[in-house]
Amino acid sequence: MEKAIKEAKKGVKKGDSPFGACIAKNGKIIAVGHSTVLSGKNATNHAEINAIRKACKKLKSHKLKGCIIYSTTEPCPMCFSAIHWAEMKEIVFGTTIEDVKKLGFHELTIKAETMKKKGKSGVRIKSGHMRKECIELLEFWKKHGGKTY
Amino acid sequence: MEKAIKEAKKGVKKGDSPFGACIAKNGKIIAVGHSTVLSGKNATNHAEINAIRKACKKLKSHKLKGCIIYSTTEPCPMCFSAIHWAEMKEIVFGTTIEDVKKLGFHELTIKAETMKKKGKSGVRIKSGHMRKECIELLEFWKKHGGKTY
């Protein structure tokens, strides 16, 4: 998660939104990513999607079995579904969709747990991991202009 | 939709899955895409995501306001959410998630209408458009080896 926060801060400094992700397998980091929706002018460039795309490239596969994704904020339904498609093992996140919706993000208000249940996904979900540090990241972004999508 | 089907067939001939999408604005085609999950070894390379990425590049924006996306099959939750994030106007699709789940795709069983309702999205949804032709596309894919993700 530390790596995901560091990556998110890199993005914030460039004017992007405060989201970072890190994908690990067997304790080894495979890929990191931060949101580049604004700088890349692309609606799909969320931190998790960027990290998944990099990880697929690195592992030369559309499946990321056995991988864990650490997201500074709860994955939105787009990212949750991408994680499901990639057959990753676990999602670990800090702040929630509600936390960032309050900050002005145009979120679909569907929690990862609801997506899992409704969609019958096998992915494990752990919430509130390093929540304090992830809230600090949102504060850091506010100080840097706080641009939403 | 004809353009989306044609695009999907292009992908099938190269060994990809039978999904195509076409994005239009004011009656003009902005971008087309087909699934490249298998050939591109990337879990996020669904037809809709590929088309959205191209359209964002073309319109130089992460917003695709006023655009309609024609998908040969009902967008999965990943693609639905990407369409929501891009603030597109409408989704028009032929076959359904259930149709392709039966063929072996590892789908999250959440319909676009459910995503819209639960997530409070403003996107319009039209189902069953050129359904017969979209079913024929699935038959075409079966004849060409019928590879799933």
Coordinates of C-alpha atoms in Angstrom, one line a residue:
Chain A
M1 CA 0.0 0.0 0.0
E2 CA 2.9 2.3 0.7
K3 CA 4.0 1.9 -2.9
A4 CA 0.4 2.6 -4.1
I5 CA 0.3 5.9 -2.0
K6 CA 3.7 7.0 -3.3
E7 CA 2.6 6.3 -6.9
A8 CA -0.6 8.3 -6.3
K9 CA 1.3 11.3 -5.0
K10 CA 3.5 11.2 -8.2
G11 CA 0.2 11.6 -10.2
V12 CA -1.1 14.4 -7.9
K13 CA 2.1 16.4 -8.4
K14 CA 1.4 16.2 -12.2
G15 CA -2.2 17.4 -11.7
D16 CA -3.9 14.1 -11.7
S17 CA -6.4 12.6 -9.2
P18 CA -5.3 11.0 -5.9
F19 CA -5.5 7.3 -6.8
G20 CA -2.8 4.7 -6.8
A21 CA -2.6 1.0 -7.2
C22 CA 0.1 -1.7 -6.8
I23 CA -0.1 -5.3 -7.9
A24 CA 1.9 -8.0 -6.1
K25 CA 2.3 -11.7 -6.5
N26 CA 3.9 -13.9 -3.9
G27 CA 5.2 -10.8 -2.1
K28 CA 6.8 -9.4 -5.2
I29 CA 5.7 -6.2 -6.9
I30 CA 4.5 -6.7 -10.5
A31 CA 3.2 -3.3 -11.4
V32 CA 2.2 0.1 -10.1
G33 CA -0.1 2.7 -11.5
H34 CA -1.8 6.0 -10.8
S35 CA -4.8 7.7 -12.3
T36 CA -4.0 9.4 -15.6
V37 CA -7.6 10.2 -16.6
L38 CA -6.8 14.0 -16.7
S39 CA -3.2 14.0 -18.0
G40 CA -3.9 11.2 -20.5
K41 CA -7.4 12.5 -21.4
N42 CA -8.8 9.0 -21.2
A43 CA -11.9 8.0 -19.1
T44 CA -10.5 4.4 -18.6
N45 CA -7.1 5.5 -17.2
H46 CA -7.9 4.7 -13.5
A47 CA -5.0 3.7 -11.3
E48 CA -6.1 0.0 -11.2
I49 CA -6.7 -0.2 -14.9
N50 CA -3.3 1.3 -15.6
A51 CA -1.7 -1.2 -13.1
I52 CA -3.6 -4.1 -14.6
R53 CA -2.6 -3.2 -18.2
K54 CA 1.1 -3.0 -17.1
A55 CA 0.9 -6.3 -15.1
C56 CA -0.7 -8.1 -18.1
K57 CA 2.1 -6.9 -20.3
K58 CA 4.7 -7.9 -17.8
L59 CA 3.2 -11.4 -17.2
K60 CA 2.3 -11.7 -20.9
S61 CA -1.2 -12.9 -20.0
H62 CA -4.8 -11.6 -19.7
K63 CA -5.0 -13.6 -16.4
L64 CA -3.3 -12.3 -13.2
K65 CA -4.1 -15.4 -11.1
G66 CA -2.6 -15.3 -7.6
C67 CA -2.1 -11.5 -7.7
I68 CA -3.2 -9.0 -5.0
I69 CA -4.1 -5.4 -5.9
Y70 CA -3.6 -2.7 -3.3
S71 CA -5.7 0.4 -4.1
T72 CA -5.6 3.6 -2.1
T73 CA -9.4 3.9 -2.7
E74 CA -12.0 1.2 -3.1
P75 CA -12.0 0.2 -6.7
C76 CA -14.9 1.6 -8.7
P77 CA -17.2 -0.9 -10.5
M78 CA -15.1 -0.5 -13.7
C79 CA -11.9 -1.5 -11.8
F80 CA -13.6 -4.1 -9.7
S81 CA -14.8 -5.8 -12.9
A82 CA -11.4 -5.6 -14.5
I83 CA -9.9 -7.3 -11.4
H84 CA -12.6 -10.0 -11.7
W85 CA -11.9 -10.5 -15.4
A86 CA -8.1 -10.8 -14.6
E87 CA -9.0 -13.5 -12.0
M88 CA -6.9 -11.8 -9.3
K89 CA -7.0 -13.2 -5.8
E90 CA -7.6 -10.2 -3.6
I91 CA -8.4 -6.5 -3.4
V92 CA -7.0 -4.5 -0.5
F93 CA -8.1 -0.9 -0.2
G94 CA -7.9 2.1 2.2
T95 CA -10.5 4.8 1.7
T96 CA -14.0 4.1 0.2
I97 CA -16.1 5.1 -2.8
E98 CA -18.2 7.2 -0.4
D99 CA -15.1 9.1 0.8
V100 CA -14.2 10.2 -2.7
K101 CA -17.8 10.7 -3.9
K102 CA -18.0 13.4 -1.2
L103 CA -15.0 15.1 -2.8
G104 CA -16.8 15.5 -6.1
F105 CA -16.0 12.3 -8.1
H106 CA -18.8 11.2 -10.4
E107 CA -18.9 7.7 -8.9
L108 CA -21.3 4.9 -9.6
T109 CA -22.3 4.2 -6.0
I110 CA -21.8 0.5 -6.0
K111 CA -19.5 -0.9 -3.4
A112 CA -16.9 -3.6 -4.2
E113 CA -18.7 -6.0 -1.8
T114 CA -22.0 -5.5 -3.7
M115 CA -20.3 -6.1 -7.0
K116 CA -18.8 -9.3 -5.6
K117 CA -22.1 -10.5 -4.2
K118 CA -24.3 -9.5 -7.1
G119 CA -21.8 -10.7 -9.7
K120 CA -20.8 -13.9 -7.9
S121 CA -17.1 -13.1 -8.0
G122 CA -14.6 -15.2 -6.1
V123 CA -12.2 -12.2 -5.4
R124 CA -11.4 -11.6 -1.7
I125 CA -11.9 -8.0 -0.4
K126 CA -10.1 -6.3 2.5
S127 CA -11.2 -2.7 3.3
G128 CA -9.8 0.0 5.5
H129 CA -6.1 -1.0 5.1
M130 CA -3.9 1.9 6.0
R131 CA -7.0 4.1 5.9
K132 CA -5.3 6.9 7.9
E133 CA -2.5 7.2 5.3
C134 CA -5.0 7.0 2.4
I135 CA -7.0 9.8 4.0
E136 CA -3.8 11.8 4.2
L137 CA -3.3 11.2 0.5
L138 CA -6.7 12.8 -0.2
E139 CA -5.6 15.8 1.9
F140 CA -2.4 16.0 0.0
W141 CA -4.4 16.1 -3.3
K142 CA -6.7 18.9 -1.9
K143 CA -3.6 21.0 -1.2
H144 CA -2.4 20.4 -4.8
G145 CA -5.6 21.8 -6.5
G146 CA -7.9 18.9 -6.0
K147 CA -9.0 18.3 -9.6
T148 CA -11.8 15.8 -10.2
Y149 CA -12.8 14.1 -13.4
Chain B
M1 CA -24.5 -1.7 -35.1
E2 CA -23.6 -3.0 -38.6
K3 CA -20.2 -1.5 -38.2
A4 CA -19.8 -3.0 -34.7
I5 CA -20.6 -6.5 -36.1
K6 CA -18.2 -6.1 -39.0
E7 CA -15.5 -5.0 -36.5
A8 CA -16.2 -8.0 -34.2
K9 CA -15.9 -10.4 -37.2
K10 CA -12.5 -8.9 -38.0
G11 CA -11.4 -9.9 -34.5
V12 CA -12.9 -13.4 -34.7
K13 CA -11.0 -14.1 -37.8
K14 CA -7.8 -13.2 -35.9
G15 CA -8.8 -15.6 -33.1
D16 CA -10.4 -13.1 -30.7
S17 CA -13.8 -13.2 -29.0
P18 CA -17.0 -12.1 -30.8
F19 CA -17.5 -8.6 -29.4
G20 CA -17.6 -5.4 -31.3
A21 CA -18.4 -1.8 -30.5
C22 CA -18.9 1.4 -32.4
I23 CA -19.1 4.9 -30.9
A24 CA -21.1 7.6 -32.8
K25 CA -21.9 11.3 -32.2
N26 CA -24.5 13.2 -34.1
G27 CA -24.8 10.4 -36.6
K28 CA -21.0 10.3 -37.3
I29 CA -18.8 7.4 -36.4
I30 CA -16.0 8.4 -33.9
A31 CA -14.4 5.0 -33.2
V32 CA -14.8 1.3 -33.5
G33 CA -13.2 -1.5 -31.5
H34 CA -13.3 -5.3 -31.1
S35 CA -12.1 -7.5 -28.2
T36 CA -8.4 -8.0 -28.2
V37 CA -8.2 -9.7 -24.8
L38 CA -6.7 -12.8 -26.3
S39 CA -4.5 -11.4 -29.0
G40 CA -3.4 -8.4 -26.9
K41 CA -3.0 -10.6 -23.7
N42 CA -4.8 -7.9 -21.7
A43 CA -7.9 -8.4 -19.4
T44 CA -9.1 -4.9 -20.0
N45 CA -9.1 -5.0 -23.8
H46 CA -12.9 -5.5 -24.3
A47 CA -14.4 -4.1 -27.5
E48 CA -16.1 -1.2 -25.6
I49 CA -12.9 -0.2 -23.7
N50 CA -10.9 -0.3 -26.9
A51 CA -13.5 1.9 -28.7
I52 CA -13.7 4.3 -25.7
R53 CA -9.9 4.6 -25.6
K54 CA -9.8 5.4 -29.3
A55 CA -12.7 7.9 -29.0
C56 CA -11.0 9.7 -26.1
K57 CA -7.9 10.0 -28.1
K58 CA -9.7 11.3 -31.2
L59 CA -11.8 13.8 -29.3
K60 CA -8.9 14.7 -27.0
S61 CA -11.1 14.3 -23.9
H62 CA -11.9 11.9 -21.1
K63 CA -15.5 12.9 -21.6
L64 CA -17.5 11.6 -24.5
K65 CA -20.7 13.6 -23.9
G66 CA -23.4 13.2 -26.5
C67 CA -21.9 9.9 -27.8
I68 CA -23.9 6.6 -28.3
I69 CA -22.1 3.3 -28.0
Y70 CA -23.4 0.3 -30.1
S71 CA -22.2 -3.0 -28.6
T72 CA -22.9 -6.3 -30.2
T73 CA -23.4 -7.8 -26.6
E74 CA -24.6 -6.0 -23.5
P75 CA -21.6 -4.2 -21.9
C76 CA -20.2 -6.1 -18.9
P77 CA -20.0 -4.1 -15.6
M78 CA -16.4 -3.0 -16.5
C79 CA -17.5 -1.5 -19.8
F80 CA -20.8 -0.2 -18.4
S81 CA -18.8 1.7 -15.8
A82 CA -16.4 3.1 -18.4
I83 CA -19.3 4.3 -20.4
H84 CA -20.7 6.0 -17.3
W85 CA -17.3 7.6 -16.5
A86 CA -17.1 8.9 -20.0
E87 CA -20.6 10.4 -19.5
M88 CA -21.9 9.0 -22.8
K89 CA -25.5 9.4 -23.7
E90 CA -26.7 6.0 -24.6
I91 CA -25.9 2.3 -24.8
V92 CA -27.5 0.2 -27.6
F93 CA -26.8 -3.5 -27.6
G94 CA -27.9 -6.8 -29.3
T95 CA -27.3 -10.0 -27.4
T96 CA -27.2 -10.1 -23.6
I97 CA -24.7 -11.0 -20.8
E98 CA -26.7 -14.2 -20.2
D99 CA -26.4 -15.2 -23.9
V100 CA -22.6 -15.1 -23.7
K101 CA -22.3 -16.5 -20.2
K102 CA -23.9 -19.6 -21.6
L103 CA -21.1 -19.8 -24.1
G104 CA -18.5 -20.0 -21.4
F105 CA -17.5 -16.4 -20.7
H106 CA -16.5 -15.7 -17.1
E107 CA -19.1 -12.9 -16.7
L108 CA -20.1 -11.0 -13.6
T109 CA -23.8 -11.5 -13.8
I110 CA -24.9 -7.9 -13.4
K111 CA -27.1 -6.5 -16.1
A112 CA -26.5 -3.0 -17.5
E113 CA -30.0 -2.0 -16.2
T114 CA -29.0 -3.1 -12.7
M115 CA -25.7 -1.2 -12.9
K116 CA -27.6 1.9 -14.0
K117 CA -30.2 1.6 -11.2
K118 CA -27.8 0.7 -8.4
G119 CA -25.2 3.2 -9.4
K120 CA -27.6 6.0 -10.2
S121 CA -26.3 6.5 -13.7
G122 CA -27.9 8.8 -16.2
V123 CA -27.0 6.7 -19.3
R124 CA -29.9 5.5 -21.5
I125 CA -30.0 1.8 -22.4
K126 CA -31.6 0.1 -25.4
S127 CA -31.5 -3.7 -25.6
G128 CA -32.2 -6.2 -28.3
H129 CA -31.1 -4.0 -31.2
M130 CA -30.4 -6.1 -34.3
R131 CA -30.4 -9.1 -31.9
K132 CA -30.8 -11.6 -34.8
E133 CA -27.6 -10.3 -36.5
C134 CA -25.8 -10.3 -33.1
I135 CA -26.8 -13.9 -32.5
E136 CA -25.5 -14.8 -36.0
L137 CA -22.2 -13.2 -35.0
L138 CA -21.9 -15.6 -32.0
E139 CA -22.6 -18.5 -34.4
F140 CA -19.9 -17.2 -36.7
W141 CA -17.4 -17.2 -33.8
K142 CA -18.4 -20.8 -32.8
K143 CA -17.5 -21.8 -36.4
H144 CA -14.1 -20.1 -36.0
G145 CA -13.0 -22.0 -32.9
G146 CA -15.0 -20.2 -30.3
K147 CA -12.3 -19.2 -27.9
T148 CA -13.4 -17.7 -24.5
Y149 CA -11.2 -15.6 -22.1

